[in-house]
JSON list of N, CA and C in Angstrom, two decimals:
[
{"chain": "A", "resi": 10, "resn": "MET", "atom": "N", "xyz": [194.45, 103.86, 103.40]},
{"chain": "A", "resi": 10, "resn": "MET", "atom": "CA", "xyz": [194.63, 103.03, 102.22]},
{"chain": "A", "resi": 10, "resn": "MET", "atom": "C", "xyz": [194.31, 101.59, 102.57]},
{"chain": "A", "resi": 11, "resn": "GLY", "atom": "N", "xyz": [193.71, 100.91, 101.60]},
{"chain": "A", "resi": 11, "resn": "GLY", "atom": "CA", "xyz": [193.34, 99.52, 101.81]},
{"chain": "A", "resi": 11, "resn": "GLY", "atom": "C", "xyz": [194.33, 98.58, 101.17]},
{"chain": "A", "resi": 12, "resn": "HIS", "atom": "N", "xyz": [194.00, 97.31, 101.29]},
{"chain": "A", "resi": 12, "resn": "HIS", "atom": "CA", "xyz": [194.86, 96.27, 100.71]},
{"chain": "A", "resi": 12, "resn": "HIS", "atom": "C", "xyz": [194.87, 96.33, 99.18]},
{"chain": "A", "resi": 13, "resn": "ASN", "atom": "N", "xyz": [193.87, 96.99, 98.59]},
{"chain": "A", "resi": 13, "resn": "ASN", "atom": "CA", "xyz": [193.74, 96.99, 97.14]},
{"chain": "A", "resi": 13, "resn": "ASN", "atom": "C", "xyz": [194.87, 97.72, 96.42]},
{"chain": "A", "resi": 14, "resn": "ILE", "atom": "N", "xyz": [195.72, 98.44, 97.11]},
{"chain": "A", "resi": 14, "resn": "ILE", "atom": "CA", "xyz": [196.79, 99.15, 96.41]},
{"chain": "A", "resi": 14, "resn": "ILE", "atom": "C", "xyz": [197.80, 98.20, 95.78]},
{"chain": "A", "resi": 15, "resn": "THR", "atom": "N", "xyz": [197.78, 96.93, 96.15]},
{"chain": "A", "resi": 15, "resn": "THR", "atom": "CA", "xyz": [198.69, 95.95, 95.56]},
{"chain": "A", "resi": 15, "resn": "THR", "atom": "C", "xyz": [198.01, 95.07, 94.52]},
{"chain": "A", "resi": 16, "resn": "ASN", "atom": "N", "xyz": [196.75, 95.34, 94.19]},
{"chain": "A", "resi": 16, "resn": "ASN", "atom": "CA", "xyz": [196.02, 94.48, 93.26]},
{"chain": "A", "resi": 16, "resn": "ASN", "atom": "C", "xyz": [196.72, 94.33, 91.91]},
{"chain": "A", "resi": 17, "resn": "GLY", "atom": "N", "xyz": [197.28, 95.40, 91.38]},
{"chain": "A", "resi": 17, "resn": "GLY", "atom": "CA", "xyz": [197.98, 95.32, 90.10]},
{"chain": "A", "resi": 17, "resn": "GLY", "atom": "C", "xyz": [199.16, 94.39, 90.16]},
{"chain": "A", "resi": 18, "resn": "HIS", "atom": "N", "xyz": [199.89, 94.42, 91.27]},
{"chain": "A", "resi": 18, "resn": "HIS", "atom": "CA", "xyz": [201.03, 93.51, 91.44]},
{"chain": "A", "resi": 18, "resn": "HIS", "atom": "C", "xyz": [200.55, 92.06, 91.50]},
{"chain": "A", "resi": 19, "resn": "VAL", "atom": "N", "xyz": [199.46, 91.82, 92.22]},
{"chain": "A", "resi": 19, "resn": "VAL", "atom": "CA", "xyz": [198.91, 90.47, 92.33]},
{"chain": "A", "resi": 19, "resn": "VAL", "atom": "C", "xyz": [198.50, 89.96, 90.94]},
{"chain": "A", "resi": 20, "resn": "VAL", "atom": "N", "xyz": [197.87, 90.79, 90.14]},
{"chain": "A", "resi": 20, "resn": "VAL", "atom": "CA", "xyz": [197.49, 90.39, 88.78]},
{"chain": "A", "resi": 20, "resn": "VAL", "atom": "C", "xyz": [198.72, 90.05, 87.96]},
{"chain": "A", "resi": 21, "resn": "LYS", "atom": "N", "xyz": [199.74, 90.87, 88.04]},
{"chain": "A", "resi": 21, "resn": "LYS", "atom": "CA", "xyz": [200.98, 90.64, 87.29]},
{"chain": "A", "resi": 21, "resn": "LYS", "atom": "C", "xyz": [201.60, 89.30, 87.67]},
{"chain": "A", "resi": 22, "resn": "VAL", "atom": "N", "xyz": [201.70, 89.04, 88.95]},
{"chain": "A", "resi": 22, "resn": "VAL", "atom": "CA", "xyz": [202.31, 87.79, 89.43]},
{"chain": "A", "resi": 22, "resn": "VAL", "atom": "C", "xyz": [201.44, 86.59, 89.03]},
{"chain": "A", "resi": 23, "resn": "ALA", "atom": "N", "xyz": [200.12, 86.74, 89.14]},
{"chain": "A", "resi": 23, "resn": "ALA", "atom": "CA", "xyz": [199.23, 85.64, 88.75]},
{"chain": "A", "resi": 23, "resn": "ALA", "atom": "C", "xyz": [199.39, 85.31, 87.27]},
{"chain": "A", "resi": 24, "resn": "ARG", "atom": "N", "xyz": [199.49, 86.32, 86.43]},
{"chain": "A", "resi": 24, "resn": "ARG", "atom": "CA", "xyz": [199.71, 86.09, 84.99]},
{"chain": "A", "resi": 24, "resn": "ARG", "atom": "C", "xyz": [201.01, 85.34, 84.76]},
{"chain": "A", "resi": 25, "resn": "GLU", "atom": "N", "xyz": [202.07, 85.80, 85.40]},
{"chain": "A", "resi": 25, "resn": "GLU", "atom": "CA", "xyz": [203.39, 85.17, 85.23]},
{"chain": "A", "resi": 25, "resn": "GLU", "atom": "C", "xyz": [203.37, 83.71, 85.67]},
{"chain": "A", "resi": 26, "resn": "ALA", "atom": "N", "xyz": [202.60, 83.41, 86.71]},
{"chain": "A", "resi": 26, "resn": "ALA", "atom": "CA", "xyz": [202.53, 82.05, 87.24]},
{"chain": "A", "resi": 26, "resn": "ALA", "atom": "C", "xyz": [201.49, 81.19, 86.54]},
{"chain": "A", "resi": 27, "resn": "GLY", "atom": "N", "xyz": [200.66, 81.82, 85.69]},
{"chain": "A", "resi": 27, "resn": "GLY", "atom": "CA", "xyz": [199.60, 81.08, 85.03]},
{"chain": "A", "resi": 27, "resn": "GLY", "atom": "C", "xyz": [198.47, 80.71, 85.99]},
{"chain": "A", "resi": 28, "resn": "ALA", "atom": "N", "xyz": [198.34, 81.48, 87.07]},
{"chain": "A", "resi": 28, "resn": "ALA", "atom": "CA", "xyz": [197.31, 81.21, 88.08]},
{"chain": "A", "resi": 28, "resn": "ALA", "atom": "C", "xyz": [195.97, 81.77, 87.65]},
{"chain": "A", "resi": 29, "resn": "LYS", "atom": "N", "xyz": [194.91, 81.09, 88.05]},
{"chain": "A", "resi": 29, "resn": "LYS", "atom": "CA", "xyz": [193.56, 81.60, 87.81]},
{"chain": "A", "resi": 29, "resn": "LYS", "atom": "C", "xyz": [193.25, 82.63, 88.89]},
{"chain": "A", "resi": 30, "resn": "MET", "atom": "N", "xyz": [192.43, 83.62, 88.53]},
{"chain": "A", "resi": 30, "resn": "MET", "atom": "CA", "xyz": [192.11, 84.69, 89.47]},
{"chain": "A", "resi": 30, "resn": "MET", "atom": "C", "xyz": [190.63, 84.73, 89.79]},
{"chain": "A", "resi": 31, "resn": "ILE", "atom": "N", "xyz": [190.33, 85.16, 91.01]},
{"chain": "A", "resi": 31, "resn": "ILE", "atom": "CA", "xyz": [188.96, 85.37, 91.49]},
{"chain": "A", "resi": 31, "resn": "ILE", "atom": "C", "xyz": [188.95, 86.74, 92.17]},
{"chain": "A", "resi": 32, "resn": "ILE", "atom": "N", "xyz": [187.88, 87.48, 91.99]},
{"chain": "A", "resi": 32, "resn": "ILE", "atom": "CA", "xyz": [187.72, 88.78, 92.64]},
{"chain": "A", "resi": 32, "resn": "ILE", "atom": "C", "xyz": [186.98, 88.55, 93.95]},
{"chain": "A", "resi": 33, "resn": "ASP", "atom": "N", "xyz": [187.54, 89.01, 95.05]},
{"chain": "A", "resi": 33, "resn": "ASP", "atom": "CA", "xyz": [186.83, 88.92, 96.32]},
{"chain": "A", "resi": 33, "resn": "ASP", "atom": "C", "xyz": [187.01, 90.20, 97.10]},
{"chain": "A", "resi": 34, "resn": "SER", "atom": "N", "xyz": [186.21, 90.35, 98.14]},
{"chain": "A", "resi": 34, "resn": "SER", "atom": "CA", "xyz": [186.20, 91.61, 98.87]},
{"chain": "A", "resi": 34, "resn": "SER", "atom": "C", "xyz": [186.91, 91.54, 100.22]},
{"chain": "A", "resi": 35, "resn": "ASP", "atom": "N", "xyz": [187.30, 90.35, 100.65]},
{"chain": "A", "resi": 35, "resn": "ASP", "atom": "CA", "xyz": [187.91, 90.19, 101.98]},
{"chain": "A", "resi": 35, "resn": "ASP", "atom": "C", "xyz": [187.05, 90.89, 103.03]},
{"chain": "A", "resi": 36, "resn": "THR", "atom": "N", "xyz": [185.75, 90.75, 102.87]},
{"chain": "A", "resi": 36, "resn": "THR", "atom": "CA", "xyz": [184.82, 91.45, 103.75]},
{"chain": "A", "resi": 36, "resn": "THR", "atom": "C", "xyz": [184.75, 90.85, 105.15]},
{"chain": "A", "resi": 37, "resn": "HIS", "atom": "N", "xyz": [184.44, 91.68, 106.08]},
{"chain": "A", "resi": 37, "resn": "HIS", "atom": "CA", "xyz": [184.24, 91.24, 107.46]},
{"chain": "A", "resi": 37, "resn": "HIS", "atom": "C", "xyz": [182.83, 91.56, 107.93]},
{"chain": "A", "resi": 38, "resn": "ALA", "atom": "N", "xyz": [182.02, 92.10, 107.02]},
{"chain": "A", "resi": 38, "resn": "ALA", "atom": "CA", "xyz": [180.64, 92.44, 107.36]},
{"chain": "A", "resi": 38, "resn": "ALA", "atom": "C", "xyz": [179.80, 92.42, 106.07]},
{"chain": "A", "resi": 39, "resn": "PRO", "atom": "N", "xyz": [178.55, 92.00, 106.14]},
{"chain": "A", "resi": 39, "resn": "PRO", "atom": "CA", "xyz": [177.71, 91.90, 104.94]},
{"chain": "A", "resi": 39, "resn": "PRO", "atom": "C", "xyz": [177.63, 93.19, 104.12]},
{"chain": "A", "resi": 40, "resn": "GLU", "atom": "N", "xyz": [177.65, 94.32, 104.78]},
{"chain": "A", "resi": 40, "resn": "GLU", "atom": "CA", "xyz": [177.53, 95.58, 104.04]},
{"chain": "A", "resi": 40, "resn": "GLU", "atom": "C", "xyz": [178.77, 95.90, 103.20]},
{"chain": "A", "resi": 41, "resn": "ASN", "atom": "N", "xyz": [179.84, 95.14, 103.39]},
{"chain": "A", "resi": 41, "resn": "ASN", "atom": "CA", "xyz": [181.05, 95.36, 102.60]},
{"chain": "A", "resi": 41, "resn": "ASN", "atom": "C", "xyz": [181.17, 94.43, 101.39]},
{"chain": "A", "resi": 42, "resn": "LEU", "atom": "N", "xyz": [180.18, 93.55, 101.20]},
{"chain": "A", "resi": 42, "resn": "LEU", "atom": "CA", "xyz": [180.21, 92.66, 100.04]},
{"chain": "A", "resi": 42, "resn": "LEU", "atom": "C", "xyz": [180.10, 93.48, 98.76]},
{"chain": "A", "resi": 43, "resn": "MET", "atom": "N", "xyz": [180.77, 93.05, 97.71]},
{"chain": "A", "resi": 43, "resn": "MET", "atom": "CA", "xyz": [180.72, 93.75, 96.43]},
{"chain": "A", "resi": 43, "resn": "MET", "atom": "C", "xyz": [179.64, 93.14, 95.54]},
{"chain": "A", "resi": 44, "resn": "ASP", "atom": "N", "xyz": [178.99, 94.00, 94.77]},
{"chain": "A", "resi": 44, "resn": "ASP", "atom": "CA", "xyz": [178.13, 93.47, 93.72]},
{"chain": "A", "resi": 44, "resn": "ASP", "atom": "C", "xyz": [179.00, 93.29, 92.47]},
{"chain": "A", "resi": 45, "resn": "GLU", "atom": "N", "xyz": [178.41, 92.77, 91.42]},
{"chain": "A", "resi": 45, "resn": "GLU", "atom": "CA", "xyz": [179.20, 92.48, 90.22]},
{"chain": "A", "resi": 45, "resn": "GLU", "atom": "C", "xyz": [179.82, 93.73, 89.61]},
{"chain": "A", "resi": 46, "resn": "ALA", "atom": "N", "xyz": [179.09, 94.83, 89.62]},
{"chain": "A", "resi": 46, "resn": "ALA", "atom": "CA", "xyz": [179.62, 96.08, 89.06]},
{"chain": "A", "resi": 46, "resn": "ALA", "atom": "C", "xyz": [180.86, 96.52, 89.82]},
{"chain": "A", "resi": 47, "resn": "ALA", "atom": "N", "xyz": [180.83, 96.43, 91.14]},
{"chain": "A", "resi": 47, "resn": "ALA", "atom": "CA", "xyz": [182.00, 96.82, 91.95]},
{"chain": "A", "resi": 47, "resn": "ALA", "atom": "C", "xyz": [183.16, 95.86, 91.70]},
{"chain": "A", "resi": 48, "resn": "ALA", "atom": "N", "xyz": [182.87, 94.57, 91.58]},
{"chain": "A", "resi": 48, "resn": "ALA", "atom": "CA", "xyz": [183.93, 93.59, 91.31]},
{"chain": "A", "resi": 48, "resn": "ALA", "atom": "C", "xyz": [184.60, 93.89, 89.97]},
{"chain": "A", "resi": 49, "resn": "ARG", "atom": "N", "xyz": [183.80, 94.25, 88.99]},
{"chain": "A", "resi": 49, "resn": "ARG", "atom": "CA", "xyz": [184.37, 94.60, 87.68]},
{"chain": "A", "resi": 49, "resn": "ARG", "atom": "C", "xyz": [185.25, 95.85, 87.78]},
{"chain": "A", "resi": 50, "resn": "THR", "atom": "N", "xyz": [184.82, 96.82, 88.55]},
{"chain": "A", "resi": 50, "resn": "THR", "atom": "CA", "xyz": [185.60, 98.04, 88.74]},
{"chain": "A", "resi": 50, "resn": "THR", "atom": "C", "xyz": [186.94, 97.74, 89.40]},
{"chain": "A", "resi": 51, "resn": "VAL", "atom": "N", "xyz": [186.92, 96.91, 90.42]},
{"chain": "A", "resi": 51, "resn": "VAL", "atom": "CA", "xyz": [188.15, 96.51, 91.11]},
{"chain": "A", "resi": 51, "resn": "VAL", "atom": "C", "xyz": [189.08, 95.78, 90.15]},
{"chain": "A", "resi": 52, "resn": "ALA", "atom": "N", "xyz": [188.52, 94.84, 89.40]},
{"chain": "A", "resi": 52, "resn": "ALA", "atom": "CA", "xyz": [189.33, 94.05, 88.47]},
{"chain": "A", "resi": 52, "resn": "ALA", "atom": "C", "xyz": [189.96, 94.92, 87.38]},
{"chain": "A", "resi": 53, "resn": "ARG", "atom": "N", "xyz": [189.17, 95.79, 86.81]},
{"chain": "A", "resi": 53, "resn": "ARG", "atom": "CA", "xyz": [189.71, 96.67, 85.76]},
{"chain": "A", "resi": 53, "resn": "ARG", "atom": "C", "xyz": [190.73, 97.63, 86.34]},
{"chain": "A", "resi": 54, "resn": "GLY", "atom": "N", "xyz": [190.50, 98.10, 87.56]},
{"chain": "A", "resi": 54, "resn": "GLY", "atom": "CA", "xyz": [191.46, 98.98, 88.23]},
{"chain": "A", "resi": 54, "resn": "GLY", "atom": "C", "xyz": [192.78, 98.30, 88.50]},
{"chain": "A", "resi": 55, "resn": "ALA", "atom": "N", "xyz": [192.74, 96.98, 88.64]},
{"chain": "A", "resi": 55, "resn": "ALA", "atom": "CA", "xyz": [193.97, 96.20, 88.86]},
{"chain": "A", "resi": 55, "resn": "ALA", "atom": "C", "xyz": [194.67, 95.88, 87.55]},
{"chain": "A", "resi": 56, "resn": "GLY", "atom": "N", "xyz": [194.06, 96.27, 86.43]},
{"chain": "A", "resi": 56, "resn": "GLY", "atom": "CA", "xyz": [194.69, 96.06, 85.14]},
{"chain": "A", "resi": 56, "resn": "GLY", "atom": "C", "xyz": [194.29, 94.78, 84.44]},
{"chain": "A", "resi": 57, "resn": "MET", "atom": "N", "xyz": [193.25, 94.11, 84.92]},
{"chain": "A", "resi": 57, "resn": "MET", "atom": "CA", "xyz": [192.81, 92.88, 84.27]},
{"chain": "A", "resi": 57, "resn": "MET", "atom": "C", "xyz": [192.15, 93.20, 82.94]},
{"chain": "A", "resi": 58, "resn": "THR", "atom": "N", "xyz": [192.34, 92.31, 81.97]},
{"chain": "A", "resi": 58, "resn": "THR", "atom": "CA", "xyz": [191.69, 92.46, 80.67]},
{"chain": "A", "resi": 58, "resn": "THR", "atom": "C", "xyz": [190.23, 92.07, 80.80]},
{"chain": "A", "resi": 59, "resn": "ASP", "atom": "N", "xyz": [189.44, 92.41, 79.78]},
{"chain": "A", "resi": 59, "resn": "ASP", "atom": "CA", "xyz": [188.02, 92.03, 79.79]},
{"chain": "A", "resi": 59, "resn": "ASP", "atom": "C", "xyz": [187.87, 90.51, 79.92]},
{"chain": "A", "resi": 60, "resn": "GLU", "atom": "N", "xyz": [188.70, 89.77, 79.19]},
{"chain": "A", "resi": 60, "resn": "GLU", "atom": "CA", "xyz": [188.64, 88.30, 79.26]},
{"chain": "A", "resi": 60, "resn": "GLU", "atom": "C", "xyz": [188.99, 87.80, 80.66]},
{"chain": "A", "resi": 61, "resn": "GLU", "atom": "N", "xyz": [190.01, 88.36, 81.27]},
{"chain": "A", "resi": 61, "resn": "GLU", "atom": "CA", "xyz": [190.39, 87.96, 82.64]},
{"chain": "A", "resi": 61, "resn": "GLU", "atom": "C", "xyz": [189.28, 88.27, 83.63]},
{"chain": "A", "resi": 62, "resn": "VAL", "atom": "N", "xyz": [188.63, 89.42, 83.45]},
{"chain": "A", "resi": 62, "resn": "VAL", "atom": "CA", "xyz": [187.52, 89.79, 84.34]},
{"chain": "A", "resi": 62, "resn": "VAL", "atom": "C", "xyz": [186.40, 88.77, 84.22]},
{"chain": "A", "resi": 63, "resn": "GLU", "atom": "N", "xyz": [186.01, 88.43, 82.99]},
{"chain": "A", "resi": 63, "resn": "GLU", "atom": "CA", "xyz": [184.93, 87.46, 82.79]},
{"chain": "A", "resi": 63, "resn": "GLU", "atom": "C", "xyz": [185.26, 86.12, 83.45]},
{"chain": "A", "resi": 64, "resn": "LEU", "atom": "N", "xyz": [186.47, 85.65, 83.26]},
{"chain": "A", "resi": 64, "resn": "LEU", "atom": "CA", "xyz": [186.87, 84.38, 83.88]},
{"chain": "A", "resi": 64, "resn": "LEU", "atom": "C", "xyz": [186.85, 84.48, 85.40]},
{"chain": "A", "resi": 65, "resn": "ALA", "atom": "N", "xyz": [187.36, 85.58, 85.93]},
{"chain": "A", "resi": 65, "resn": "ALA", "atom": "CA", "xyz": [187.47, 85.74, 87.38]},
{"chain": "A", "resi": 65, "resn": "ALA", "atom": "C", "xyz": [186.11, 85.89, 88.06]},
{"chain": "A", "resi": 66, "resn": "ILE", "atom": "N", "xyz": [185.11, 86.36, 87.33]},
{"chain": "A", "resi": 66, "resn": "ILE", "atom": "CA", "xyz": [183.79, 86.57, 87.92]},
{"chain": "A", "resi": 66, "resn": "ILE", "atom": "C", "xyz": [182.83, 85.43, 87.59]},
{"chain": "A", "resi": 67, "resn": "ASN", "atom": "N", "xyz": [182.88, 84.93, 86.35]},
{"chain": "A", "resi": 67, "resn": "ASN", "atom": "CA", "xyz": [181.84, 84.01, 85.89]},
{"chain": "A", "resi": 67, "resn": "ASN", "atom": "C", "xyz": [182.28, 82.57, 85.66]},
{"chain": "A", "resi": 68, "resn": "VAL", "atom": "N", "xyz": [183.57, 82.27, 85.77]},
{"chain": "A", "resi": 68, "resn": "VAL", "atom": "CA", "xyz": [184.02, 80.91, 85.50]},
{"chain": "A", "resi": 68, "resn": "VAL", "atom": "C", "xyz": [184.81, 80.33, 86.68]},
{"chain": "A", "resi": 69, "resn": "THR", "atom": "N", "xyz": [185.92, 80.93, 87.01]},
{"chain": "A", "resi": 69, "resn": "THR", "atom": "CA", "xyz": [186.82, 80.38, 88.01]},
{"chain": "A", "resi": 69, "resn": "THR", "atom": "C", "xyz": [186.17, 80.14, 89.38]},
{"chain": "A", "resi": 70, "resn": "PRO", "atom": "N", "xyz": [185.34, 81.05, 89.89]},
{"chain": "A", "resi": 70, "resn": "PRO", "atom": "CA", "xyz": [184.74, 80.77, 91.21]},
{"chain": "A", "resi": 70, "resn": "PRO", "atom": "C", "xyz": [183.90, 79.49, 91.20]},
{"chain": "A", "resi": 71, "resn": "PHE", "atom": "N", "xyz": [183.19, 79.26, 90.09]},
{"chain": "A", "resi": 71, "resn": "PHE", "atom": "CA", "xyz": [182.33, 78.07, 90.00]},
{"chain": "A", "resi": 71, "resn": "PHE", "atom": "C", "xyz": [183.17, 76.81, 89.83]},
{"chain": "A", "resi": 72, "resn": "GLU", "atom": "N", "xyz": [184.28, 76.91, 89.12]},
{"chain": "A", "resi": 72, "resn": "GLU", "atom": "CA", "xyz": [185.20, 75.77, 89.00]},
{"chain": "A", "resi": 72, "resn": "GLU", "atom": "C", "xyz": [185.75, 75.41, 90.38]},
{"chain": "A", "resi": 73, "resn": "ALA", "atom": "N", "xyz": [186.10, 76.42, 91.15]},
{"chain": "A", "resi": 73, "resn": "ALA", "atom": "CA", "xyz": [186.64, 76.18, 92.49]},
{"chain": "A", "resi": 73, "resn": "ALA", "atom": "C", "xyz": [185.62, 75.49, 93.38]},
{"chain": "A", "resi": 74, "resn": "ILE", "atom": "N", "xyz": [184.37, 75.91, 93.31]},
{"chain": "A", "resi": 74, "resn": "ILE", "atom": "CA", "xyz": [183.32, 75.29, 94.11]},
{"chain": "A", "resi": 74, "resn": "ILE", "atom": "C", "xyz": [183.09, 73.85, 93.67]},
{"chain": "A", "resi": 75, "resn": "ARG", "atom": "N", "xyz": [183.04, 73.61, 92.38]},
{"chain": "A", "resi": 75, "resn": "ARG", "atom": "CA", "xyz": [182.84, 72.24, 91.88]},
{"chain": "A", "resi": 75, "resn": "ARG", "atom": "C", "xyz": [183.96, 71.31, 92.32]},
{"chain": "A", "resi": 76, "resn": "SER", "atom": "N", "xyz": [185.17, 71.84, 92.42]},
{"chain": "A", "resi": 76, "resn": "SER", "atom": "CA", "xyz": [186.31, 70.99, 92.79]},
{"chain": "A", "resi": 76, "resn": "SER", "atom": "C", "xyz": [186.26, 70.55, 94.25]},
{"chain": "A", "resi": 77, "resn": "LEU", "atom": "N", "xyz": [185.38, 71.13, 95.05]},
{"chain": "A", "resi": 77, "resn": "LEU", "atom": "CA", "xyz": [185.25, 70.77, 96.47]},
{"chain": "A", "resi": 77, "resn": "LEU", "atom": "C", "xyz": [184.45, 69.49, 96.67]},
{"chain": "A", "resi": 78, "resn": "ARG", "atom": "N", "xyz": [183.78, 69.04, 95.66]},
{"chain": "A", "resi": 78, "resn": "ARG", "atom": "CA", "xyz": [182.95, 67.83, 95.79]},
{"chain": "A", "resi": 78, "resn": "ARG", "atom": "C", "xyz": [183.76, 66.60, 96.06]}
]
């Protein structure tokens, strides 16, 4: 079993805290990187809504990068 078995709990806590979410793979090798379809599958499996998935894939990561400037 992987770390992903707690993803639903993480989503629940993030919602309660009003935290923004990002989907990542915690990869240690290039072949373990997720494509967008896999990221969506992980997010939906964790119980994220369609709107939360869109934000986590297409908005929040870019906001985080911009804030590094």
